[in-house]
Coordinates of C-alpha atoms in Angstrom, one line a residue:
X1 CA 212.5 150.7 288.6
X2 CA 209.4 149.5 287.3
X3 CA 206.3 151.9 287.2
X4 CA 203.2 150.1 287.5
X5 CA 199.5 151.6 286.0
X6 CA 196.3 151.5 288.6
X7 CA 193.0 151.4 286.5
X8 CA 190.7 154.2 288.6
X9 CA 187.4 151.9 289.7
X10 CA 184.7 152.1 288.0
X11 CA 181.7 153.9 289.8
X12 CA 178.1 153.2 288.8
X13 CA 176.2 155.9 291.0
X14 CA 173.8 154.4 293.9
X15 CA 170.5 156.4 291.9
X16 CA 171.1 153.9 289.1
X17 CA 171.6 150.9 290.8
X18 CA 168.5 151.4 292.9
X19 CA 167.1 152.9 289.4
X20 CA 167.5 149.5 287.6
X21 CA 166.8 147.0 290.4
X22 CA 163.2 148.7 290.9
X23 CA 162.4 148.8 287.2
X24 CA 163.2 145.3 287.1
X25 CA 161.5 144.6 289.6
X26 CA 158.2 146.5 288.5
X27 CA 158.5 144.6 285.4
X28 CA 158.9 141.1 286.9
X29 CA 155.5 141.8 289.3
X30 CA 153.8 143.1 286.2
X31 CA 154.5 139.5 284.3
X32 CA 154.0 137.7 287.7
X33 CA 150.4 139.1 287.9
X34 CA 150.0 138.3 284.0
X35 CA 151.6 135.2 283.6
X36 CA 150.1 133.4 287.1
X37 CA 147.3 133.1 289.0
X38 CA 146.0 136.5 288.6
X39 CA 145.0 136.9 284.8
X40 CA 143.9 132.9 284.8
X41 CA 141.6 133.3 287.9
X42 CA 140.2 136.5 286.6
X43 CA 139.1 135.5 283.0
X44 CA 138.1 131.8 284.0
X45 CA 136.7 131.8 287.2
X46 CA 135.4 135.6 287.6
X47 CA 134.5 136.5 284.0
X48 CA 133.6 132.6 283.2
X49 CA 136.3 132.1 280.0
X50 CA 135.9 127.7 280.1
X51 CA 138.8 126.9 281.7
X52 CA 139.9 124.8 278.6
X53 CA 139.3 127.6 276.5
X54 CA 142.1 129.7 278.9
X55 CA 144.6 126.7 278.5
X56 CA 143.9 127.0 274.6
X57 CA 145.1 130.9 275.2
X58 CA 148.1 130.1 276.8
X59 CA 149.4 127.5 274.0
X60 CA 148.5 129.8 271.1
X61 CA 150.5 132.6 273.5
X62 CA 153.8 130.5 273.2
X63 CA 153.6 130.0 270.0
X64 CA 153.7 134.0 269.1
X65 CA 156.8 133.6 271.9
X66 CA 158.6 131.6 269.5
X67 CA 158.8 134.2 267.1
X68 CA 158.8 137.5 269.5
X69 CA 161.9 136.2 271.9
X70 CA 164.9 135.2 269.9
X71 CA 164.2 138.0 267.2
X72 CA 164.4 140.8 269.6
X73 CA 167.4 139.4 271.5
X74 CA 169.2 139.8 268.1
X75 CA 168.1 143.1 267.0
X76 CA 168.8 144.5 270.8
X77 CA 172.4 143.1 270.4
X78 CA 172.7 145.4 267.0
X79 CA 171.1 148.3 267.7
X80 CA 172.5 151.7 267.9
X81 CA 171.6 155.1 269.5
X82 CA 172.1 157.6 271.3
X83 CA 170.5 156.0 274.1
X84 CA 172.5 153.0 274.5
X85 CA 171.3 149.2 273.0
X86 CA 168.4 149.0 275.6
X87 CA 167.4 152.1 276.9
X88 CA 165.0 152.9 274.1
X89 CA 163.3 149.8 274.5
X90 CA 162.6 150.2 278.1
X91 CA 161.8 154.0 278.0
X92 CA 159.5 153.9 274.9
X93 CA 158.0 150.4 275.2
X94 CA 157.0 151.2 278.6
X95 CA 153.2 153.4 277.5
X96 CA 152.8 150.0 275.3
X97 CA 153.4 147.7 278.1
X98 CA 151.3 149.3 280.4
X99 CA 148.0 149.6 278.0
X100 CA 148.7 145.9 277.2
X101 CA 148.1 145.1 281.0
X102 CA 145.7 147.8 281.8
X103 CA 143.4 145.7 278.6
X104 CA 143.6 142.5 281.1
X105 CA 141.1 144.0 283.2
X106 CA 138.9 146.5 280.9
X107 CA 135.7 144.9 281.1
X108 CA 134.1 145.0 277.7
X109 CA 130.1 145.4 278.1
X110 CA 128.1 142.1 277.5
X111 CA 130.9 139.8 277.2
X112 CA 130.6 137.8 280.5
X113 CA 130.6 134.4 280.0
X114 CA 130.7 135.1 276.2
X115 CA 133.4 132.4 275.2
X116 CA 134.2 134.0 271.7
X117 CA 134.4 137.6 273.2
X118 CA 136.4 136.3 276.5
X119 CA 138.8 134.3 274.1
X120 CA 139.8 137.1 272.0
X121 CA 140.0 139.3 274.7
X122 CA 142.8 137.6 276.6
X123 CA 144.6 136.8 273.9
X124 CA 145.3 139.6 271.9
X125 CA 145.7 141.2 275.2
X126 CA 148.5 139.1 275.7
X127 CA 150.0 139.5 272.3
X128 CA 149.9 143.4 272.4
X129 CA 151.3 142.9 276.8
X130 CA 154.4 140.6 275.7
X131 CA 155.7 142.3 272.8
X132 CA 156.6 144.6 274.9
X133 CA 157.6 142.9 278.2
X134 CA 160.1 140.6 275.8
X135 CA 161.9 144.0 274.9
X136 CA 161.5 145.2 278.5
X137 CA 162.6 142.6 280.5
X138 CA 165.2 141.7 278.3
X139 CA 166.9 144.8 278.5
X140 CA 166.4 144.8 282.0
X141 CA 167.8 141.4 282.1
X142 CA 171.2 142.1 280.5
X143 CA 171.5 146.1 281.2
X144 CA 174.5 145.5 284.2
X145 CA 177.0 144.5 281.5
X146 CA 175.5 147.6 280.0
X147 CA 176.5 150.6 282.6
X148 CA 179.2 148.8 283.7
X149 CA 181.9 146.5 282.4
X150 CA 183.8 146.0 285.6
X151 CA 183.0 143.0 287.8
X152 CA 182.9 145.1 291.1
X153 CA 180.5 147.5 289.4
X154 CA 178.4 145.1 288.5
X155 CA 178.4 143.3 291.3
X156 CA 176.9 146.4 293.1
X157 CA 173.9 146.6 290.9
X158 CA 173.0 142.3 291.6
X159 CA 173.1 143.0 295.4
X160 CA 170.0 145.6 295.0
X161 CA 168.1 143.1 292.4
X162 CA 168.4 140.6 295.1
X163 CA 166.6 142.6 297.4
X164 CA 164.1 144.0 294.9
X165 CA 163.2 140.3 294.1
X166 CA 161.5 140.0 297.0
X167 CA 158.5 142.3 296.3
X168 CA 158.4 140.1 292.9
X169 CA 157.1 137.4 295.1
X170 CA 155.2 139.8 298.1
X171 CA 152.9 141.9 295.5
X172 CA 150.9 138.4 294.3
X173 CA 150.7 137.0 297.8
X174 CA 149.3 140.1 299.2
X175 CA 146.9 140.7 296.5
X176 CA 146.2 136.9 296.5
X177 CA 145.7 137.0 300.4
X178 CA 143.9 140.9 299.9
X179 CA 141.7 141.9 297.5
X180 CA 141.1 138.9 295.3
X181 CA 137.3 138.3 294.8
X182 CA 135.0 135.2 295.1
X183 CA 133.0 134.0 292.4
X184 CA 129.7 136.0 292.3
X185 CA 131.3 138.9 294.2
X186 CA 130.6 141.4 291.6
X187 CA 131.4 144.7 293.9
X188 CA 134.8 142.5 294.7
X189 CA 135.1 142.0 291.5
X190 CA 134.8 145.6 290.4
X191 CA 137.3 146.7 293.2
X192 CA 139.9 143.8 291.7
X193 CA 139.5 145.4 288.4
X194 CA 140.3 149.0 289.3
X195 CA 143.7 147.4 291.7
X196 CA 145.3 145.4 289.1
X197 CA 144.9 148.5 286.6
X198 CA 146.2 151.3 289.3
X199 CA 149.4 148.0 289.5
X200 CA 149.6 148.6 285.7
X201 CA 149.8 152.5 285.7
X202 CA 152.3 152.5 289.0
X203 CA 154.6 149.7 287.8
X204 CA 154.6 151.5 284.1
X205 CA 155.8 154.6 285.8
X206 CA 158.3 153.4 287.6
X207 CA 159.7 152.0 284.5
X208 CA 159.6 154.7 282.4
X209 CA 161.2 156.8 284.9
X210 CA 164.0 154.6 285.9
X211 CA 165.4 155.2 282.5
X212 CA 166.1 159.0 283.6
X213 CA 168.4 157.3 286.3
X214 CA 171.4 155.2 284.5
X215 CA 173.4 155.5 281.7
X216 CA 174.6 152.9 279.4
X217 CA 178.6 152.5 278.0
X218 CA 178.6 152.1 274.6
X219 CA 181.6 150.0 273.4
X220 CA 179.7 147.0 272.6
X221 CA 178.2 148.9 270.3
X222 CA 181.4 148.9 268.4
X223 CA 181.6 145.2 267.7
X224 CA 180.3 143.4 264.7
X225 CA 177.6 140.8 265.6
X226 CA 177.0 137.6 263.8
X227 CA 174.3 137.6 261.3
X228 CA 171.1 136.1 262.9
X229 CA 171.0 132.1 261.6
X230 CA 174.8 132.2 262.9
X231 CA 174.0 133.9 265.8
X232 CA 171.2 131.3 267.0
X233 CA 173.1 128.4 265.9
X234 CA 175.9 129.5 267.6
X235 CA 174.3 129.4 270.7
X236 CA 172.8 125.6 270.2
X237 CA 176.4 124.6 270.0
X238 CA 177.4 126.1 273.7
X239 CA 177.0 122.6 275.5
X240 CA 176.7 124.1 279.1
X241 CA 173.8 126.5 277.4
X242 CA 171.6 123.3 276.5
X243 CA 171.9 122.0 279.8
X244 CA 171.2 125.2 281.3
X245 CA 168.4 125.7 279.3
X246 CA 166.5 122.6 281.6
X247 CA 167.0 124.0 284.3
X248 CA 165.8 128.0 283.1
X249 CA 162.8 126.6 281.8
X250 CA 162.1 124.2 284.6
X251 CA 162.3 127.5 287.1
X252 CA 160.0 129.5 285.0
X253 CA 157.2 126.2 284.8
X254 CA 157.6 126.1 288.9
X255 CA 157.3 129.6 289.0
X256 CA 154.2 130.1 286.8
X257 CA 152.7 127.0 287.9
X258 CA 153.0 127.4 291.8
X259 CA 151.7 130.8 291.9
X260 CA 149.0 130.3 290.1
X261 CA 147.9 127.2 291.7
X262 CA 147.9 128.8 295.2
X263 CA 145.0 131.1 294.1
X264 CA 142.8 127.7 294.0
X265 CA 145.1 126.0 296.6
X266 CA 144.1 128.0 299.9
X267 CA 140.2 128.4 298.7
X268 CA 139.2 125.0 297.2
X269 CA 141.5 123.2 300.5
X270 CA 140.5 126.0 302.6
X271 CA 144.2 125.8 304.1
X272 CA 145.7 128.3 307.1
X273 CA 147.8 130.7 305.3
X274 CA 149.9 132.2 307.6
X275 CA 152.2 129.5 308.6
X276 CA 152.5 128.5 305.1
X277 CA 153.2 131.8 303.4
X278 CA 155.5 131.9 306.6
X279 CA 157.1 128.8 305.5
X280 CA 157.9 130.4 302.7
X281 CA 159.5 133.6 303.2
X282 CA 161.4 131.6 306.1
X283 CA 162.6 129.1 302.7
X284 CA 163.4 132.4 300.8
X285 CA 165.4 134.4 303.8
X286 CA 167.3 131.0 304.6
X287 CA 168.2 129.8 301.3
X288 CA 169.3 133.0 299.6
X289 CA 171.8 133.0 302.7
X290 CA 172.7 129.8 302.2
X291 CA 173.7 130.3 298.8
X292 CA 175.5 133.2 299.0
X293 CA 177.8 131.6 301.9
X294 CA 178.2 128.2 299.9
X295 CA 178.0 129.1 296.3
X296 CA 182.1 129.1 296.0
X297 CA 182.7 126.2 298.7
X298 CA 179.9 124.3 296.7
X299 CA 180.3 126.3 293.5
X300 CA 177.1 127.3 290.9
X301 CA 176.6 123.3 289.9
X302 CA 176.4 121.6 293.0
X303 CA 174.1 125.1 294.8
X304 CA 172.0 124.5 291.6
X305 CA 171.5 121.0 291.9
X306 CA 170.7 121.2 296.0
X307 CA 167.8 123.3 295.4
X308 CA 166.3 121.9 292.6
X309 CA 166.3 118.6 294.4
X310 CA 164.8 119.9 297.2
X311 CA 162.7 121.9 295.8
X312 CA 161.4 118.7 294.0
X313 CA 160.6 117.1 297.7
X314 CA 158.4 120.3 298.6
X315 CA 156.7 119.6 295.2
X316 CA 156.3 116.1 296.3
X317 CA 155.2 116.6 299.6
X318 CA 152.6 119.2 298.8
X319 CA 151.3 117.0 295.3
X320 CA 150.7 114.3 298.0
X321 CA 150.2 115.6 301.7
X322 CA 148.7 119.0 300.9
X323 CA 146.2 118.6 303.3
X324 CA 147.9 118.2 306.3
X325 CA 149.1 121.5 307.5
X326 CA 152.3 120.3 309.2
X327 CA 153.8 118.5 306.2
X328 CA 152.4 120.8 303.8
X329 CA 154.3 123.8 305.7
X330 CA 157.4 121.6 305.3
X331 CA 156.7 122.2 301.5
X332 CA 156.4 125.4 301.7
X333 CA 159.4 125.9 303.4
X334 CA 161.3 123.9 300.8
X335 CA 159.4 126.2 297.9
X336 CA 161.3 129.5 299.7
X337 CA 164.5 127.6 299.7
X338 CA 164.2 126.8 295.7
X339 CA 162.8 130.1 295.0
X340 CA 165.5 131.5 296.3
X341 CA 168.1 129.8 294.4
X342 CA 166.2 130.5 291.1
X343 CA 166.9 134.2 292.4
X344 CA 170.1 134.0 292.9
X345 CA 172.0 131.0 291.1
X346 CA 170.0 130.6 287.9
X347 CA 171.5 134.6 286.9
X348 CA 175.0 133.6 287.9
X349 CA 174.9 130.0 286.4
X350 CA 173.4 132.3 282.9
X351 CA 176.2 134.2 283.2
X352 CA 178.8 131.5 283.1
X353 CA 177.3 130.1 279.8
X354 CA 177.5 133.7 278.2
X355 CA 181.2 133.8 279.5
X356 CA 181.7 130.4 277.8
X357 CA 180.3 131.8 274.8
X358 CA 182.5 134.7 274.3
X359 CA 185.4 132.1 275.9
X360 CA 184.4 130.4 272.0
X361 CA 183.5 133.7 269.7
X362 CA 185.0 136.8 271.4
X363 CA 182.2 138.6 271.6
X364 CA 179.6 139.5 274.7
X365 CA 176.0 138.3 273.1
X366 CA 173.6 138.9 276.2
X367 CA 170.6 139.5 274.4
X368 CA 170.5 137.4 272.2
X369 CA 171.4 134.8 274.3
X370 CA 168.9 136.5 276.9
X371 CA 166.3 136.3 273.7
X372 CA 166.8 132.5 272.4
X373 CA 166.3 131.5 276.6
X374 CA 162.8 133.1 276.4
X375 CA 162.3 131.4 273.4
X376 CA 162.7 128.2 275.2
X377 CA 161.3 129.4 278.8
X378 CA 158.4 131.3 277.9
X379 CA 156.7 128.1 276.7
X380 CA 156.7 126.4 280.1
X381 CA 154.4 129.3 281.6
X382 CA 151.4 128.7 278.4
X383 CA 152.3 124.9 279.3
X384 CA 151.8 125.1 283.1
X385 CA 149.0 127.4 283.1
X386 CA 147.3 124.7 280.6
X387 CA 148.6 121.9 282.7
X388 CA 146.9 122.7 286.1
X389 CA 143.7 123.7 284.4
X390 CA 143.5 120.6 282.6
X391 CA 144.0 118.5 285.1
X392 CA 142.2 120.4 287.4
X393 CA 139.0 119.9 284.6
X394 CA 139.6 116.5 284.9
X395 CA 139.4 115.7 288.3
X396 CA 135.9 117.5 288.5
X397 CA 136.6 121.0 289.0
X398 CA 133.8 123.5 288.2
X399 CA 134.8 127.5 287.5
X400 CA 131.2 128.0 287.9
X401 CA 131.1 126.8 291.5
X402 CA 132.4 129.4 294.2
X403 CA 135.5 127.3 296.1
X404 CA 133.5 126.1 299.0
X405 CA 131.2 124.1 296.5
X406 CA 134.4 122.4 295.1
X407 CA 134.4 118.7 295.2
X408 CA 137.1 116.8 297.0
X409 CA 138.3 115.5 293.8
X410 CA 138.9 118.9 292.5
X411 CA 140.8 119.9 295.6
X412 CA 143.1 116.6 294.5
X413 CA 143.2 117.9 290.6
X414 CA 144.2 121.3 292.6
X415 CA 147.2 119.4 294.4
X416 CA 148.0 117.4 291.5
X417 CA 147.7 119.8 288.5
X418 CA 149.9 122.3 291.0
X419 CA 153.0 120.5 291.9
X420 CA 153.2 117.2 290.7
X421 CA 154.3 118.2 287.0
X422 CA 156.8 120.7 288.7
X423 CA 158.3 118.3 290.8
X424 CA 158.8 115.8 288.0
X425 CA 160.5 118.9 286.0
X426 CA 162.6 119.4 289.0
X427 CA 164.3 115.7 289.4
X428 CA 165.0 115.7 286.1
X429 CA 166.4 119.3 286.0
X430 CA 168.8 117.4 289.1
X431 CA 169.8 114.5 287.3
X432 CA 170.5 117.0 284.1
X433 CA 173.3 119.0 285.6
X434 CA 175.3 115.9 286.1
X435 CA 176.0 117.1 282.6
X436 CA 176.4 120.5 283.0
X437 CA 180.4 120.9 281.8
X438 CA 180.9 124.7 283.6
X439 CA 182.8 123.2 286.7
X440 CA 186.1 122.4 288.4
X441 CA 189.5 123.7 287.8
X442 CA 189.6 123.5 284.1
X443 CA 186.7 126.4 284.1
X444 CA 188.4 127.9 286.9
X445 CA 191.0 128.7 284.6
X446 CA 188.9 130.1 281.9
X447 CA 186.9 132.5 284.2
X448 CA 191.1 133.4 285.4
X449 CA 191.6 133.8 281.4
X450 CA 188.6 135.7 280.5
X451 CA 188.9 138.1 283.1
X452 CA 192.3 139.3 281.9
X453 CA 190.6 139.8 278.7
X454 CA 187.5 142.1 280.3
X455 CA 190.1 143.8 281.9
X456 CA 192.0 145.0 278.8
X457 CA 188.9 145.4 277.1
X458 CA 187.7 147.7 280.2
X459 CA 191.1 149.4 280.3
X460 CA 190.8 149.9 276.6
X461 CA 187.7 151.5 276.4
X462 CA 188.3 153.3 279.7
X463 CA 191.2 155.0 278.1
X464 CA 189.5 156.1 274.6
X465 CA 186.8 157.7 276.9
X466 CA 188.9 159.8 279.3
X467 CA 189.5 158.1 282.4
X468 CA 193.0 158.4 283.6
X469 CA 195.7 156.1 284.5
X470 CA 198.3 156.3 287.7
X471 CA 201.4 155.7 287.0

């Protein structure tokens, strides 16, 4: 008679889930405040920063990004401590983080409308803010392989980042649709200020505290990591990581460029927002449903593809009808439905490409895989923030007119700049996955392959650390 072992199931506590959805989360509304419409609006059209000045910001940014991204990604993968390989990062970056956003909105005395002053201001502001967002969101990024290295555990902890997601997108609406200020409204102005600081200090705590909640397993400390040319080469030769890489950086350009171009879409067009921000949350509810019911009947490729491609229609349909309601809330709706698969498929298809790469080298390099796609992504938000303002600038836009005084050629340089580029991105992100090699039954049976190998290297490490075995 045969005795058969049962593995006891790995239990990551409900506290740390929660724990490191909302830190995530209070990280991802931090950058979607500093890396959209919020920061751009405030320095060009409140404190008078020339808009081409602003763009010149966001292109020295990604440049600094270049360096910052990929090198932290491959020192996270080799640290060691106490602590875990990320922990430290979150818990003592956070205090750095915070005073890098809180120095967005400190209002230096006499520098209104000073370009020179303005221009420094943001950018080393931005310099000192994404250091430390890099390391934070990073570690966020990859920390579920970290606490957990069972599937099912994991999969608890993406169920409660789904749902945290959604204040990622809520907290810039609201304070779009709130509190933001006109030009000339200097006591509106004032009150903006103060908000987006109290954001800073709340979203900083949360951070720092979330740390207290979750614990990291430390066996992937153990392994020996390539040196660092090996380890970013080794990435560049991962086929299904090239193509994804289109499609990541595609995401983050529609992110950054759509949320920032809806602070100057709804004032310069003087749209109804409530059945267009409607529109959208409808596109978010429905389509993160729709994936979750199709993704293994369609699988990650074809979900992917769907939603860029019709996300690339509601880019089209806004670029060109944004000024009829009807069609424009048809856009809108079609935004929710490709927001949502960035949310939910562009993780899952990242995932894939990390299990190819350990399919190829045996090891688990998340961050530094996590670091090399920032390297690539980060660029799109310097480059959309610099493409809407330019071709908003060159359709007549003035940042010294309030949004009523707007010409109708600037509200078609707001339409343009906004979601024409994106939707171009988007068709071609569509026709790139044609090439995306993660699909059908041959990686069916690598996914069966590697995880037999997780779950020796589970029970493995399980056993060394005291958990016990039924015989």
């Amino acid at each position: 008679m045969t005795t058969q072992t049962v593995l006891h199931e790995e239990f990551v506590p409900l506290k740390s889930q929660i724990a490191i959805s909302a830190g995530d989360a209070a990280t991802a509304i931090l950058q979607s405040m500093a890396a959209a419409g919020a920061l751009t609006y405030y320095f060009v059209s409140l404190r008078g920063l020339d808009a081409k000045l602003a763009g010149t910001v966001w292109l020295l940014f990604g440049i600094w990004n270049a360096i910052n991204d990929p090198l932290f990604g491959y020192i996270s993968d080799r640290t060691k401590s106490a602590l875990g390989r990320r922990i430290p990062y979150i818990r003592y970056g956070a205090p750095i983080l915070v005073l890098g956003f809180v120095a967005f909105w400190v209002k230096i005395p006499n520098t209104d409308a000073q370009q020179t002053a303005l221009f420094i201001h943001m950018l080393l502001a931005l310099f000192v803010y994404d250091a430390l967002y890099t390391a934070i969101a990073t570690s966020f990024w990859v920390m579920p392989y970290e606490v957990a290295v069972s599937n099912k555990a994991r999969g608890s902890i993406y169920v409660w980042k789904i749902i945290f997601m959604v204040f990622t997108i809520v907290v810039p609406f609201a304070v779009e649709a709130t509190i933001k200020p006109e030009v000339g409204d200097m006591s509106g102005i004032t009150t903006f200020r103060w908000a987006m600081i109290a954001l800073g200090l709340t979203m900083g705590l949360i951070i720092f505290f979330s740390t207290y909640f979750f614990k990291e397993k430390h066996f992937t400390q153990e392994e020996e990591q390539f040196g660092f040319i090996k380890a970013f080469k080794e990435c560049f030769t991962n086929r299904s990581f090239v193509v994804f890489e289109v499609i990541s950086f595609t995401i983050i350009f529609a992110q950054t460029a759509l949320m920032t171009g809806i602070w100057y879409y709804f004032d310069v067009l003087d749209m109804p927002r409530g059945p267009m921000l409607g529109a959208l949350g409808a596109g978010i509810v429905i389509g993160v449903n729709l994936w979750i019911q199709m993704r293994d009947r369609w699988g990650i490729k074809l979900c992917t593809q769907l939603f860029a491609l019709g996300f690339a229609i509601g880019c089209g349909l806004v670029a060109v009808f944004g000024r009829n309601t009807a069609l424009a809330t048809v856009g809108f709706f079609l935004f929710g439905v490709g927001f949502s698969g960035g949310m939910y498929l562009i993780p899952l298809m990242n995932g894939d490409v990390v299990d190819m790469d350990e399919e190829r080298t045996g090891l688990r390099r998340e961050g530094m895989y996590a670091g090399i796609n920032s390297f690539i992504t980060k660029p799109a938000i310097s480059i959309a923030a610099w493409a809407l303002l330019s071709i908003m600038t060159a359709y007549g836009y003035d940042d010294k007119l309030p949004a009523a005084a707007q010409s109708y050629s600037a509200g078609t340089g707001v339409l343009i700049g906004w979601a024409a580029p994106t939707g171009i991105l988007l068709f071609i992100s569509f026709l790139s996955l044609f090439l995306y090699p993660l699909a059908g039954a041959e990686w069916e049976a690598i996914k069966v392959k590697l995880a037999k190998v997780h779950a020796e290297k589970e029970r493995a490490y399980l056993e060394a650390h005291g958990y016990k075995f039924v015989e």
